[in-house]
Coordinates of C-alpha atoms in Angstrom, one line a residue:
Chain A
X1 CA 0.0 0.0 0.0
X2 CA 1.3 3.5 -0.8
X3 CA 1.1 6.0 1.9
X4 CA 1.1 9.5 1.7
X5 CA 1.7 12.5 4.7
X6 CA 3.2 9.6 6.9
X7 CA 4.5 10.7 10.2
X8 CA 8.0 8.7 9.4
X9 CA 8.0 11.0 5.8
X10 CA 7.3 14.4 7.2
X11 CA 10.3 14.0 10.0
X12 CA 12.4 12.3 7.3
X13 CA 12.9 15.3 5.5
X14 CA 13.7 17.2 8.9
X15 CA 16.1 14.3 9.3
X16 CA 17.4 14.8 5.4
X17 CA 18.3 18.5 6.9
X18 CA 20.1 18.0 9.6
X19 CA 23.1 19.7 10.1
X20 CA 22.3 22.3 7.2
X21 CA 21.4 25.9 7.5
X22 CA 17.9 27.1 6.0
X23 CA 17.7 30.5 4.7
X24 CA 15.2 33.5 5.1
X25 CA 14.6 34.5 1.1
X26 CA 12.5 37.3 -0.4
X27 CA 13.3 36.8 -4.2
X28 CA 14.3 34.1 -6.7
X29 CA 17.6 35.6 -7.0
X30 CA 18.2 35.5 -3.3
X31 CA 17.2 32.1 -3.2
X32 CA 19.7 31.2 -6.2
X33 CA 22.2 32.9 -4.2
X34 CA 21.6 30.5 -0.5
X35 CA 21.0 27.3 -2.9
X36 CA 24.7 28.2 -4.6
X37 CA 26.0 28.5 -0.9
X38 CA 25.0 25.1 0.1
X39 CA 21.4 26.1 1.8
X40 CA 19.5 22.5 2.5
X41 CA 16.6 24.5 2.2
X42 CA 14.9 28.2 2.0
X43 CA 12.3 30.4 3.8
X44 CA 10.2 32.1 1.2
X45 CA 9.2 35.3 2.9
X46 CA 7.5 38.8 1.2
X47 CA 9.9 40.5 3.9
X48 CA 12.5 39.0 6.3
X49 CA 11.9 39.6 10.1
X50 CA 14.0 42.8 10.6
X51 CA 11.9 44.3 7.8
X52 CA 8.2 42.8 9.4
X53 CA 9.6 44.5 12.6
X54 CA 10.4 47.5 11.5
X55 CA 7.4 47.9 9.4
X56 CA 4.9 46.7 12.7
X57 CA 1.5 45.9 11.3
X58 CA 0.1 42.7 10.5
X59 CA 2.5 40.1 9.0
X60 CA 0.8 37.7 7.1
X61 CA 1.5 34.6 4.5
X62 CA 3.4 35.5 1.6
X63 CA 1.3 36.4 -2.0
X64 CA 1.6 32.9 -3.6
X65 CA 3.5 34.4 -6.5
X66 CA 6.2 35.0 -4.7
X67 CA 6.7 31.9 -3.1
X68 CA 5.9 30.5 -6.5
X69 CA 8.8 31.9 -8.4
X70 CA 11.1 31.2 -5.2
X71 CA 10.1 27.5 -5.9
X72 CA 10.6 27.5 -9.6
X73 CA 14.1 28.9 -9.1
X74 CA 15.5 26.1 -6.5
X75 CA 15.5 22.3 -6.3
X76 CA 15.7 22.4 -2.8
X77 CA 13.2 22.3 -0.7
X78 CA 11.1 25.4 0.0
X79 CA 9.4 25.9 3.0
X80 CA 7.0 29.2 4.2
X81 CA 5.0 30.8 6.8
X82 CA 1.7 31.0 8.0
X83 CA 0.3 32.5 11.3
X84 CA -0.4 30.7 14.1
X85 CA -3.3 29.0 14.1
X86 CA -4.0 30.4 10.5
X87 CA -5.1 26.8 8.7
X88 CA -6.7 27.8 5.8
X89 CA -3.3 30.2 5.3
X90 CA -1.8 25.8 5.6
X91 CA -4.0 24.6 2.9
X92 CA -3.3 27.4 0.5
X93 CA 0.5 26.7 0.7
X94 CA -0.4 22.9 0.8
X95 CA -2.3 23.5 -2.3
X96 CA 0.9 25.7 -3.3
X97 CA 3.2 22.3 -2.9
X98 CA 5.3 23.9 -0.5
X99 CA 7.8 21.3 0.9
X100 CA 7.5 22.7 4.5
X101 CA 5.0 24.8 6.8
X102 CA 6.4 27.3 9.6
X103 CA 3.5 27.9 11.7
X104 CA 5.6 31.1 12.6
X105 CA 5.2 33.4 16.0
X106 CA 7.1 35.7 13.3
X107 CA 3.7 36.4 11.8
X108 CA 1.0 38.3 13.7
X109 CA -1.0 35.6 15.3
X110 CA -4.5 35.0 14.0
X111 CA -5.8 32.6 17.1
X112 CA -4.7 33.8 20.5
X113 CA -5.5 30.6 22.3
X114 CA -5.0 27.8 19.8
X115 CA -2.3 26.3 17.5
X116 CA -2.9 24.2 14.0
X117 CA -4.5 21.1 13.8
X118 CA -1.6 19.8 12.0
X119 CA -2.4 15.9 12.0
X120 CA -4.8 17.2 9.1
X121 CA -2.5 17.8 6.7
X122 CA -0.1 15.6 4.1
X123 CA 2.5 18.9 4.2
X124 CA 4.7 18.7 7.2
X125 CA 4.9 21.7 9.5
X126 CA 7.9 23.6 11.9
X127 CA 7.1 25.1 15.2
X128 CA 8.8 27.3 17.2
X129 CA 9.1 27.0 21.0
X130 CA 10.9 28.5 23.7
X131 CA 10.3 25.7 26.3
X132 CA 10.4 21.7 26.5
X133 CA 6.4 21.8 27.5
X134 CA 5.5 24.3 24.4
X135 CA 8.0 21.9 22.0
X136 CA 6.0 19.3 23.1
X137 CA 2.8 20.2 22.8
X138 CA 3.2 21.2 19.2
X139 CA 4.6 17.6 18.5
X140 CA 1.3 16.5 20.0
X141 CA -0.3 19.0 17.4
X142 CA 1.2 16.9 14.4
X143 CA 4.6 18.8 14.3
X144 CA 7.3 16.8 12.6
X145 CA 10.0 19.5 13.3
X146 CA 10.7 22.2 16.6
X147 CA 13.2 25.0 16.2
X148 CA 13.8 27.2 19.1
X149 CA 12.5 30.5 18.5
X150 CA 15.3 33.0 19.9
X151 CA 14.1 36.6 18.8
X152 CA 14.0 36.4 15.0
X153 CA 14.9 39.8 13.0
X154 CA 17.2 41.1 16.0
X155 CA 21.0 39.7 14.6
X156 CA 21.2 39.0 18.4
X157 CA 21.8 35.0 19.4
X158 CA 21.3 35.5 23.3
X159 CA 17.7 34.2 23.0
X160 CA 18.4 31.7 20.8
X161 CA 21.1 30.5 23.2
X162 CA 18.7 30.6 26.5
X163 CA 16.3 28.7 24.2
X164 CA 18.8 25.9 23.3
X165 CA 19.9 25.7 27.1
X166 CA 16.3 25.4 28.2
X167 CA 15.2 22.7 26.5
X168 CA 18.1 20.8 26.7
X169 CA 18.1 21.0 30.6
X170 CA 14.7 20.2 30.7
X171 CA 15.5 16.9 28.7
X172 CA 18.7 15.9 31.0
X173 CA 16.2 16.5 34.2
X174 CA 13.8 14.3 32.8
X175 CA 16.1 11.5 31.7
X176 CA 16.4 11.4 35.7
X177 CA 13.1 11.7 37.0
X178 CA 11.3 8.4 38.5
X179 CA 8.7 7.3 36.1
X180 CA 5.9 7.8 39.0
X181 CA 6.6 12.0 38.9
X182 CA 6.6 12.1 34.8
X183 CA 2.7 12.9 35.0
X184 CA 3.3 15.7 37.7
X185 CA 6.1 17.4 35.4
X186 CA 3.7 16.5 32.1
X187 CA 1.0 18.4 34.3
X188 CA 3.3 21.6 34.9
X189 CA 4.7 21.4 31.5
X190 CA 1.2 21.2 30.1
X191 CA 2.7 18.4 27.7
X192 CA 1.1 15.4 26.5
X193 CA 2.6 12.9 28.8
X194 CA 3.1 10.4 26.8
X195 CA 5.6 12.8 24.9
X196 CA 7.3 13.2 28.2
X197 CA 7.4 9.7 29.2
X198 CA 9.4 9.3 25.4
X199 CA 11.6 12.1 26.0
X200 CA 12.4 10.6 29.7
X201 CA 13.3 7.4 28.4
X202 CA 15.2 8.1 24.9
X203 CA 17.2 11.6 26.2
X204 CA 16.6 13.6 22.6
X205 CA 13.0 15.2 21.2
X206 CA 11.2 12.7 19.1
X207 CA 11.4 15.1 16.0
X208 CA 14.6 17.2 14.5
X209 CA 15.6 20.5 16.5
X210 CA 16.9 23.4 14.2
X211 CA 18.1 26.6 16.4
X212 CA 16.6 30.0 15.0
X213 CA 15.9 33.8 15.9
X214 CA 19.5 35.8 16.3
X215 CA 21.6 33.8 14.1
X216 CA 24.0 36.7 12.4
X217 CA 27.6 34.8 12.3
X218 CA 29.3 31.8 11.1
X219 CA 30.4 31.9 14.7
X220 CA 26.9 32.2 16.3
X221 CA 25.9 29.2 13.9
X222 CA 28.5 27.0 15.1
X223 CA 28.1 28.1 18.6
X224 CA 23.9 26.5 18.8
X225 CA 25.3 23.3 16.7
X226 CA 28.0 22.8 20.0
X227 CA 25.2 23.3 22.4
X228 CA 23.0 20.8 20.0
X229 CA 21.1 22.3 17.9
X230 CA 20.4 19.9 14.9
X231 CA 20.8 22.7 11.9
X232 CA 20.3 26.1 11.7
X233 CA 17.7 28.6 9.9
X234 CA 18.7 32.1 9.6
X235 CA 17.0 34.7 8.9
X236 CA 17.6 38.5 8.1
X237 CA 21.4 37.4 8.9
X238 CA 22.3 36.9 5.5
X239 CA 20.4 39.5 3.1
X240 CA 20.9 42.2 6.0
X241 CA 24.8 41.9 5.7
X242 CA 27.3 43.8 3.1
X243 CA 28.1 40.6 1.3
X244 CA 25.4 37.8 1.3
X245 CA 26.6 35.3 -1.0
X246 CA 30.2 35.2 1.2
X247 CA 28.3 35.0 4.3
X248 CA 26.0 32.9 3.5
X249 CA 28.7 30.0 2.3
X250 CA 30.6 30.9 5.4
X251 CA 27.6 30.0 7.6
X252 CA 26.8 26.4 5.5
X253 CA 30.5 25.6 6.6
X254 CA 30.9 26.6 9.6
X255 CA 27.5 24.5 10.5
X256 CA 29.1 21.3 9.1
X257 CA 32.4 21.9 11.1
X258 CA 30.7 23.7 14.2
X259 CA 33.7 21.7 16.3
X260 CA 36.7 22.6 14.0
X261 CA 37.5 26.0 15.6
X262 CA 41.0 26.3 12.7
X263 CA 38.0 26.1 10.0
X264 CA 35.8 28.5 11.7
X265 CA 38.5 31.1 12.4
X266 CA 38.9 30.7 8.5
X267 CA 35.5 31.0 7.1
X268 CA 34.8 34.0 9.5
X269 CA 37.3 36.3 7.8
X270 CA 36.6 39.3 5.9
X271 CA 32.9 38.9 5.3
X272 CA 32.4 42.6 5.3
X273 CA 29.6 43.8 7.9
X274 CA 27.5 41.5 9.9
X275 CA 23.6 42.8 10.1
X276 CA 23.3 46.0 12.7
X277 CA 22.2 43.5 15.6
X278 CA 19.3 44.7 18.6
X279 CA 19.8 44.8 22.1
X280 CA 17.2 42.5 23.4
X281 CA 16.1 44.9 26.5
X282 CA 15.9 47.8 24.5
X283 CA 13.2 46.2 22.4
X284 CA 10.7 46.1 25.1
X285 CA 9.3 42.6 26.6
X286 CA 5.4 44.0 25.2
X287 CA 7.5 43.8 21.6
X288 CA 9.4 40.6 22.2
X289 CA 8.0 37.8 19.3
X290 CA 9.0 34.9 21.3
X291 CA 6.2 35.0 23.6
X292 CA 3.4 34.4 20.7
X293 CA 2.4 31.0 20.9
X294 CA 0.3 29.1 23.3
Chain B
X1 CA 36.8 -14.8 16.5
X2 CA 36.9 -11.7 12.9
X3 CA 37.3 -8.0 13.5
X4 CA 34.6 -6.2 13.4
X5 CA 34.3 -4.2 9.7
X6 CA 34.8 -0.3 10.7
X7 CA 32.4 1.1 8.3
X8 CA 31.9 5.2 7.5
X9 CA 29.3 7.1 7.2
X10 CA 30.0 10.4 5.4
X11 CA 29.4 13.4 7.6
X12 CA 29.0 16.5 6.1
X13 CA 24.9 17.1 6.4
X14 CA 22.1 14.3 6.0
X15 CA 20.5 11.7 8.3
X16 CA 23.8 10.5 9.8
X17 CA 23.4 9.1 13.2
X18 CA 20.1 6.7 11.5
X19 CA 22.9 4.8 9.1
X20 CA 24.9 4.9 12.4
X21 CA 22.5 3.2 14.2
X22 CA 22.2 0.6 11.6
X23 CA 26.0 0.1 11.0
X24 CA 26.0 -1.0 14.9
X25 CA 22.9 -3.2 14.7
X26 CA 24.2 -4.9 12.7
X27 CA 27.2 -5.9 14.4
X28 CA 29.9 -3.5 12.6
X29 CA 31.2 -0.4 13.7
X30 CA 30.1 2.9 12.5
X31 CA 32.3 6.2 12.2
X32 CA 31.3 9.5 11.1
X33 CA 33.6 10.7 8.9
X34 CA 34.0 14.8 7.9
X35 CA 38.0 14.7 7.0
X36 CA 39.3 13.1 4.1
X37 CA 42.3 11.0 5.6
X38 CA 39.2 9.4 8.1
X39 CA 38.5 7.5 4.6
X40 CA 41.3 5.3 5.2
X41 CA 39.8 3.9 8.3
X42 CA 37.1 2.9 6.8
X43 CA 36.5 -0.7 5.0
X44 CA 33.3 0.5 3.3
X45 CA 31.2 3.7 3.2
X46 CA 27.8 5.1 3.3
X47 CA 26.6 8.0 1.3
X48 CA 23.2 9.6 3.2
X49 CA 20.6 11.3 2.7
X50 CA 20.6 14.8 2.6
X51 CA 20.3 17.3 0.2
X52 CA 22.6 16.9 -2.4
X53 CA 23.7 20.0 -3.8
X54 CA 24.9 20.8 -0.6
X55 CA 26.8 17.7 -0.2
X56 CA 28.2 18.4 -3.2
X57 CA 29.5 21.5 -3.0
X58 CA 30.9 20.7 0.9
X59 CA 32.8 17.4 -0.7
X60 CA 34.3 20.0 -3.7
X61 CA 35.3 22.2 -1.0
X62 CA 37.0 19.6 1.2
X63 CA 38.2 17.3 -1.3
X64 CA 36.0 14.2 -0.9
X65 CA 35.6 13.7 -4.7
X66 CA 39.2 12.3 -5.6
X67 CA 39.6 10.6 -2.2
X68 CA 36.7 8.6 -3.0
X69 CA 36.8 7.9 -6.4
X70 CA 40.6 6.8 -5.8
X71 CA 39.3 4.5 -2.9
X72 CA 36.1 3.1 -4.5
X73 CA 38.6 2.7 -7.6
X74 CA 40.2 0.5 -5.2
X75 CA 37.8 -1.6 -4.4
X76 CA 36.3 0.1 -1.3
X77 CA 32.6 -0.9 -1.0
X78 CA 29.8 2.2 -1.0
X79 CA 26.7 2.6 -0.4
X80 CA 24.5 5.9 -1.1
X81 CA 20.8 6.5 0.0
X82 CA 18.9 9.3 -1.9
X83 CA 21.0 12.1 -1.9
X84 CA 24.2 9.4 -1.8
X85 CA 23.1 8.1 -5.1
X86 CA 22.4 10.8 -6.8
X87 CA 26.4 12.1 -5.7
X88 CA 27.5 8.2 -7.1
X89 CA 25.2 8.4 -10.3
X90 CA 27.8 8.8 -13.2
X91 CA 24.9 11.0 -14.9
X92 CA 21.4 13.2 -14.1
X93 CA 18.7 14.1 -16.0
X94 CA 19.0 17.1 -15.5
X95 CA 20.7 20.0 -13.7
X96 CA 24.5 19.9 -13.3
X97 CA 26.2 19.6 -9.8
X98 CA 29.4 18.1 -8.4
X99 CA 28.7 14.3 -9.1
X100 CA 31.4 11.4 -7.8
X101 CA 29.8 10.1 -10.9
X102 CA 30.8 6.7 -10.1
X103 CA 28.3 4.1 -10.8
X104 CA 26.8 3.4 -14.4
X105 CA 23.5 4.7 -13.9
X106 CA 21.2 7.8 -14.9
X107 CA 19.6 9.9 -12.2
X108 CA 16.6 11.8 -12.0
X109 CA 16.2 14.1 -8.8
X110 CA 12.9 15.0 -7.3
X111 CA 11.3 12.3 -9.2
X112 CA 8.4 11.8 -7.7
X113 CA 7.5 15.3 -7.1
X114 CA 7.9 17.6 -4.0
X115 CA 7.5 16.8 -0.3
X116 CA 3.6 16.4 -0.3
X117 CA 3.9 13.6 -3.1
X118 CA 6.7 12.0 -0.9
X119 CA 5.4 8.7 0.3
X120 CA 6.1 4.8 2.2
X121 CA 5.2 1.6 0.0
X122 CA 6.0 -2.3 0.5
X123 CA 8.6 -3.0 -2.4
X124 CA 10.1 -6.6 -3.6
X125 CA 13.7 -7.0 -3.3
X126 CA 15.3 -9.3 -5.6
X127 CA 18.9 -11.3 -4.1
X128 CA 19.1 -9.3 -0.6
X129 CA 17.9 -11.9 1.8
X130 CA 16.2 -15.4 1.1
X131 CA 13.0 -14.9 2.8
X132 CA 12.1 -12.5 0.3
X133 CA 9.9 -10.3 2.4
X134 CA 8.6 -7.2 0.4
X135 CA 10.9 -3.9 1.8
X136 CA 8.9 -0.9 3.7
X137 CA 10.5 1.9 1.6
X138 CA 10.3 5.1 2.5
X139 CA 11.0 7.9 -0.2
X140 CA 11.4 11.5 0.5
X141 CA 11.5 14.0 -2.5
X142 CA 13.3 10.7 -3.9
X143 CA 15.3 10.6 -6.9
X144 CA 14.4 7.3 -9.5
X145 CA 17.0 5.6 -11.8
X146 CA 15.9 6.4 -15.1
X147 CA 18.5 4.0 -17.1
X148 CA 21.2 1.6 -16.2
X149 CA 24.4 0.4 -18.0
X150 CA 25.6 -3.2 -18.9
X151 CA 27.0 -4.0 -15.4
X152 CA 24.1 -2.9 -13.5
X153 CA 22.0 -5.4 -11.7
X154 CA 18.4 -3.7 -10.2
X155 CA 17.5 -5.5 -6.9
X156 CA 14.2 -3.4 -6.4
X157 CA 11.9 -1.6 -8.5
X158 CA 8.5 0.8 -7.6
X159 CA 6.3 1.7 -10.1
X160 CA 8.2 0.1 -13.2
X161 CA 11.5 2.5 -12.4
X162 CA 14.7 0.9 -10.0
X163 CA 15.2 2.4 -7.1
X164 CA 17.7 -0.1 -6.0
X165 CA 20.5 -1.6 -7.9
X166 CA 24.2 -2.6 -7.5
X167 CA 27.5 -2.9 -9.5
X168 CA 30.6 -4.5 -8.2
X169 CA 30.7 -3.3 -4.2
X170 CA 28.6 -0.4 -5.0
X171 CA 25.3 -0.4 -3.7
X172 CA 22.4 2.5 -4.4
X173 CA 18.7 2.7 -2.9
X174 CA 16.5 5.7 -4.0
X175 CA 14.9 5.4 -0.4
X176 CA 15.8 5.3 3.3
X177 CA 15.9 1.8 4.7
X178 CA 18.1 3.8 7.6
X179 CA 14.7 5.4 8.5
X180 CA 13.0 1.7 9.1
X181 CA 13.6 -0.6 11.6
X182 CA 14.3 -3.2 8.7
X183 CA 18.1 -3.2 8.4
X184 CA 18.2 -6.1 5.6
X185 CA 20.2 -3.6 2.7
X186 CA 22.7 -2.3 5.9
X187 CA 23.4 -6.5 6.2
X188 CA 23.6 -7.2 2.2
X189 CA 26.2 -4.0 2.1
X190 CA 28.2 -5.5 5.0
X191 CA 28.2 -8.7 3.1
X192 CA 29.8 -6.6 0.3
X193 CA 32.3 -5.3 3.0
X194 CA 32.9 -8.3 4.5
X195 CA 33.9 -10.5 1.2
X196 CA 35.9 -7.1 0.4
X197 CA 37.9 -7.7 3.6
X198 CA 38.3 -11.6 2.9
X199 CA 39.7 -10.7 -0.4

């Protein structure tokens, strides 16, 4: 029997990622430019996230001719955003034959209390999270990929980086938790517990984790792969510096040898200027992205 | 009492811990390997699945293509999955990229279509294992081999088009068997290591 929209295919492609960088795009040239430097896969945006948060408004999907041409342009695999909790934003890209969904706190929320009923669809979907309990619950939506959220469109990693450390604590604690107290911590976590009984036992998240939100730098990029990040997307990093094409190469290597500091001293030279990066308490907790999603 | 076979799993991006995993079930050991000279540790080597223009242009960078070619040349067993055999196909349909262009076949990527047309199906295998149980296969934006030369032997075939195949040591499956439990093609390419080793 063929089978279509399994779970196993939707995290397989996640898996097929793994240890790549996927790249924010706006145009078909830009994505030319990340598939030439080695991207696993693009973004296709109408803006990238410095631009949506400069602009304020409401961010919503991309026009489907733009992500249209972005996916005539490149073989690899295309993925785009919709708002959380935004389905019928998900079939239109589904009926678009994007390769990947990002239900995206990047994007002005349309349902304040309730994510995607992702189980629904044959296109596989990305979610961000901050936290092992909000990771988990969007598994338990039908997720078949997590990426921390950091603060996307800031050039600053130190979100990204608490991110990272937070869920990866929270999966060390429960490796050592007596079975009997996984349904208290599922409770507190508000995480399907059998999620929590699977990440107790096997150590990991049952889906691929990609770091995001901050990423600027070969440097910062090979910094989330040492504290275990599975790949990397970044976003207004690349077509926010003086020379994207050169950074964007240098960021593809330095995420395959993230523990070869002699080749990341190398790829990080002369790359012109990095994006103008935000201080994260000068943006205001009321204007911090990160905290969208429920 | 033999060695254990140390066999390689090329680590540049892809699903490399799954083949890993596999290697060790089934008995041998598994190395990741993201330097060149690590080649030389290795008596056989897996290929993953990834995305394969990037793979390509990491093994240009870092000078995988000789190394391999000259080992494989040698007699060194390989294996690619997906992305791995489109990098060992000696020709694609279409679009140009960095090929090891190593096997006598004719690739076409993103056969099937795009991620939502990506799917699971029971396959037969021919000459991997005597029970002859059909294979779960799983294929993910999967290439197909469109044509094979004289030395080519298919052992599996969806839809009318082969999807696996072998010539000499070198062994090629359009899907992931390193994403199923079933590790039947990880025990016919050790087979290919092992009578390698026993010269």
């Amino acid at each position: 029997m063929v089978e279509k929209g399994t779970l196993r295919v939707k995290t397989g492609l996640a898996e097929m990622l793994k240890g790549g960088v996927i790249m924010d795009v706006t145009t078909p040239e830009q994505a030319k430019i990340a598939e030439e430097a080695g991207a696993v896969a693009v973004m296709a945006l109408e803006r990238v996230p410095a631009d949506i948060r400069a602009a304020g408004g409401v961010a919503r999907m991309a026009d489907p001719s733009v992500i249209e041409a972005i996916m005539e342009a490149v073989t690899i695999p295309v993925m785009a955003k919709v708002r959380i909790g935004h389905f019928v934003e998900a079939q239109i890209l589904e009926a678009l034959g994007v390769d990947y969904i990002d239900e995206s706190e990047v994007l002005t929320p349309a349902d304040e209390k309730h994510h995607i009923d992702k189980w629904r669809f044959t296109v596989p979907f990305v979610c961000g999270a901050i936290n092992l309990g909000e990771a988990l619950r969007r598994i338990g939506e039908g997720a078949a990929m997590i990426r921390t959220k950091g603060e996307a469109g800031t050039g600053n990693v130190v979100e990204a980086v608490r991110h990272m450390r937070t869920i990866n604590e929270e999966i060390r604690r429960l490796t050592v938790t007596p079975k009997e107290e996984l349904m208290s911590v599922a409770k507190e976590m508000g995480a399907p517990y059998d999620l929590v009984c699977w990440v107790a036992e096997n150590g990991r998240l049952p889906v691929v984790n990609f770091s995001a939100g901050g990423i600027a730098t070969p440097a910062d990029a090979a910094l989330m792969m040492q504290l275990g990040a599975d790949g990397v997307f970044v976003g207004s990093g690349i077509f926010k510096s003086e020379d994207p094409a050169a950074r964007a190469r240098a960021i593809v290597l330095a995420t395959t040898h993230y523990n070869d500091p002699k080749i990341l001293a190398e790829v990080s030279r002369g790359l012109g200027k990095a994006m103008v990066g935000k201080e994260i308490s000068e943006i205001g907790r009321e204007n911090l992205i990160q905290f969208r999603g429920w | 009492m033999t060695k254990k076979p140390t066999l390689g799993v090329l680590a540049l991006q892809g699903a490399v811990r799954e083949h890993l995993q596999m290697i060790e079930r089934c008995g041998a050991r598994g190395i990741p390997v993201k330097y060149p000279p690590e080649l030389h540790l290795c008596q056989g080597l897996i290929i993953p699945g990834g995305e394969s223009t990037t793979m390509g242009r990491l093994m240009t960078t870092y000078g995988f293509l000789e190394e391999i070619r000259a080992l494989v040349g040698e007699g060194m067993p390989i294996y690619g999955t997906c992305a791995g055999m489109i990098m060992m196909a000696r020709r694609l349909v279409e679009g140009d990229q960095p090929l090891l262009g190593l096997m006598d076949i004719t690739v076409r990527r993103n056969a099937y279509g795009r991620q939502v047309d990506s799917f699971e199906a029971d396959i037969p295998l021919r000459d991997i294992d005597e029970a002859e149980r059909p294979f779960r296969a799983v294929f993910i934006r999967a290439p197909w081999i469109e044509s094979v030369g004289p030395g080519v032997r298919v052992l599996g075939e969806f839809d009318g088009r082969a999807v696996l195949a072998v010539q000499d040591r070198m062994l090629v499956s359009a899907f992931h068997p390193e994403l199923t439990g079933d590790d039947r093609i990880h025990r016919y390419f050790l087979r290919l290591v092992e009578e390698r080793v026993a010269g």
